[in-house]
Amino acid sequence: MQIIEGLNLIDVAQLTVIAILCYVLTNSIKNTKVVDTKWMPFVSMTLGLVLAIVTALVFHDKEIGKAIIAGLLVGGWTSGMFDGIQGFLNDGGTSE
């Protein structure tokens, strides 16, 4: 989440709202077993995108493009895509 926050695309309040809602909705969909788990990152990123647009409109943010990018990144983070990237960055790519 620090990576997304560091990009300074949206303010922390919007980021928090998107992250919480995206996490809850993604896990709800995952627990229903309606969608195969291999598609969950895409579902999560789509949810992040939609939630970012709605949040930007509610917060009267004029930079919807930045909100969309943040939503996609939050959706990816929610689905666990950044765990591998962060592990690689922290480890330097050298696993023993």
Coordinates of C-alpha atoms in Angstrom, one line a residue:
M1 CA 0.0 0.0 0.0
Q2 CA 3.0 2.3 0.6
I3 CA 3.9 2.0 -3.1
I4 CA 0.4 3.2 -4.1
E5 CA 0.4 6.0 -1.5
G6 CA 3.8 7.1 -2.6
L7 CA 2.6 7.7 -6.2
N8 CA 0.4 10.6 -4.8
L9 CA -2.4 9.8 -7.2
I10 CA -5.3 10.4 -4.8
D11 CA -5.5 11.5 -1.2
V12 CA -5.3 9.0 1.7
A13 CA -9.0 9.2 2.6
Q14 CA -10.0 8.1 -0.9
L15 CA -7.3 5.4 -1.0
T16 CA -8.5 4.0 2.3
V17 CA -12.2 3.9 1.2
I18 CA -11.3 2.2 -2.1
A19 CA -9.0 -0.3 -0.4
I20 CA -11.5 -1.3 2.3
L21 CA -14.4 -1.7 0.0
C22 CA -12.3 -3.5 -2.7
Y23 CA -11.0 -5.9 -0.1
V24 CA -14.4 -6.7 1.4
L25 CA -16.1 -7.1 -2.0
T26 CA -13.2 -9.2 -3.4
N27 CA -13.3 -11.5 -0.5
S28 CA -17.1 -11.7 -0.6
I29 CA -17.0 -12.7 -4.3
K30 CA -14.1 -15.2 -3.6
N31 CA -16.0 -16.9 -0.8
T32 CA -19.1 -17.4 -3.0
K33 CA -17.0 -19.6 -5.4
V34 CA -19.0 -18.1 -8.3
V35 CA -15.8 -16.9 -10.0
D36 CA -12.8 -19.2 -10.5
T37 CA -9.8 -18.0 -8.4
K38 CA -7.7 -17.6 -11.5
W39 CA -9.9 -14.7 -12.5
M40 CA -10.0 -13.0 -9.1
P41 CA -7.1 -10.5 -9.8
F42 CA -9.1 -9.2 -12.8
V43 CA -12.3 -9.0 -10.8
S44 CA -10.5 -7.2 -8.0
M45 CA -8.9 -4.7 -10.4
T46 CA -12.3 -4.1 -12.1
L47 CA -13.8 -3.5 -8.7
G48 CA -11.0 -1.1 -7.8
L49 CA -11.5 0.8 -11.0
V50 CA -15.3 1.2 -10.5
L51 CA -14.8 2.1 -6.8
A52 CA -12.2 4.6 -7.7
I53 CA -14.5 6.3 -10.2
V54 CA -17.4 6.4 -7.7
T55 CA -15.1 7.6 -4.9
A56 CA -13.6 10.4 -7.1
L57 CA -17.1 11.6 -7.9
V58 CA -18.2 11.5 -4.3
F59 CA -15.1 13.4 -3.2
H60 CA -15.4 15.8 -6.1
D61 CA -12.0 14.9 -7.4
K62 CA -11.3 16.5 -10.8
E63 CA -8.5 14.1 -11.7
I64 CA -10.5 11.0 -12.5
G65 CA -7.7 9.5 -14.6
K66 CA -5.4 9.4 -11.6
A67 CA -8.2 7.8 -9.6
I68 CA -8.6 5.1 -12.2
I69 CA -4.9 4.3 -12.1
A70 CA -5.1 4.2 -8.3
G71 CA -8.2 2.0 -8.4
L72 CA -6.4 -0.5 -10.7
L73 CA -3.4 -0.6 -8.4
V74 CA -5.5 -1.0 -5.3
G75 CA -7.4 -3.8 -7.0
G76 CA -4.1 -5.5 -7.8
W77 CA -2.9 -5.0 -4.2
T78 CA -6.1 -6.4 -2.9
S79 CA -5.8 -9.5 -4.9
G80 CA -2.3 -10.1 -3.7
M81 CA -0.4 -9.1 -6.9
F82 CA 1.9 -6.8 -5.0
D83 CA 3.0 -9.4 -2.5
G84 CA 5.2 -11.0 -5.1
I85 CA 6.6 -7.6 -6.3
Q86 CA 7.3 -6.4 -2.8
G87 CA 8.9 -9.7 -1.9
F88 CA 11.1 -9.3 -4.9
L89 CA 12.0 -5.7 -4.2
N90 CA 12.7 -6.4 -0.5
D91 CA 14.7 -9.6 -1.3
G92 CA 16.6 -8.1 -4.2
G93 CA 15.5 -11.0 -6.3
T94 CA 17.9 -13.4 -4.5
S95 CA 16.0 -16.1 -2.8
E96 CA 17.9 -18.9 -1.2

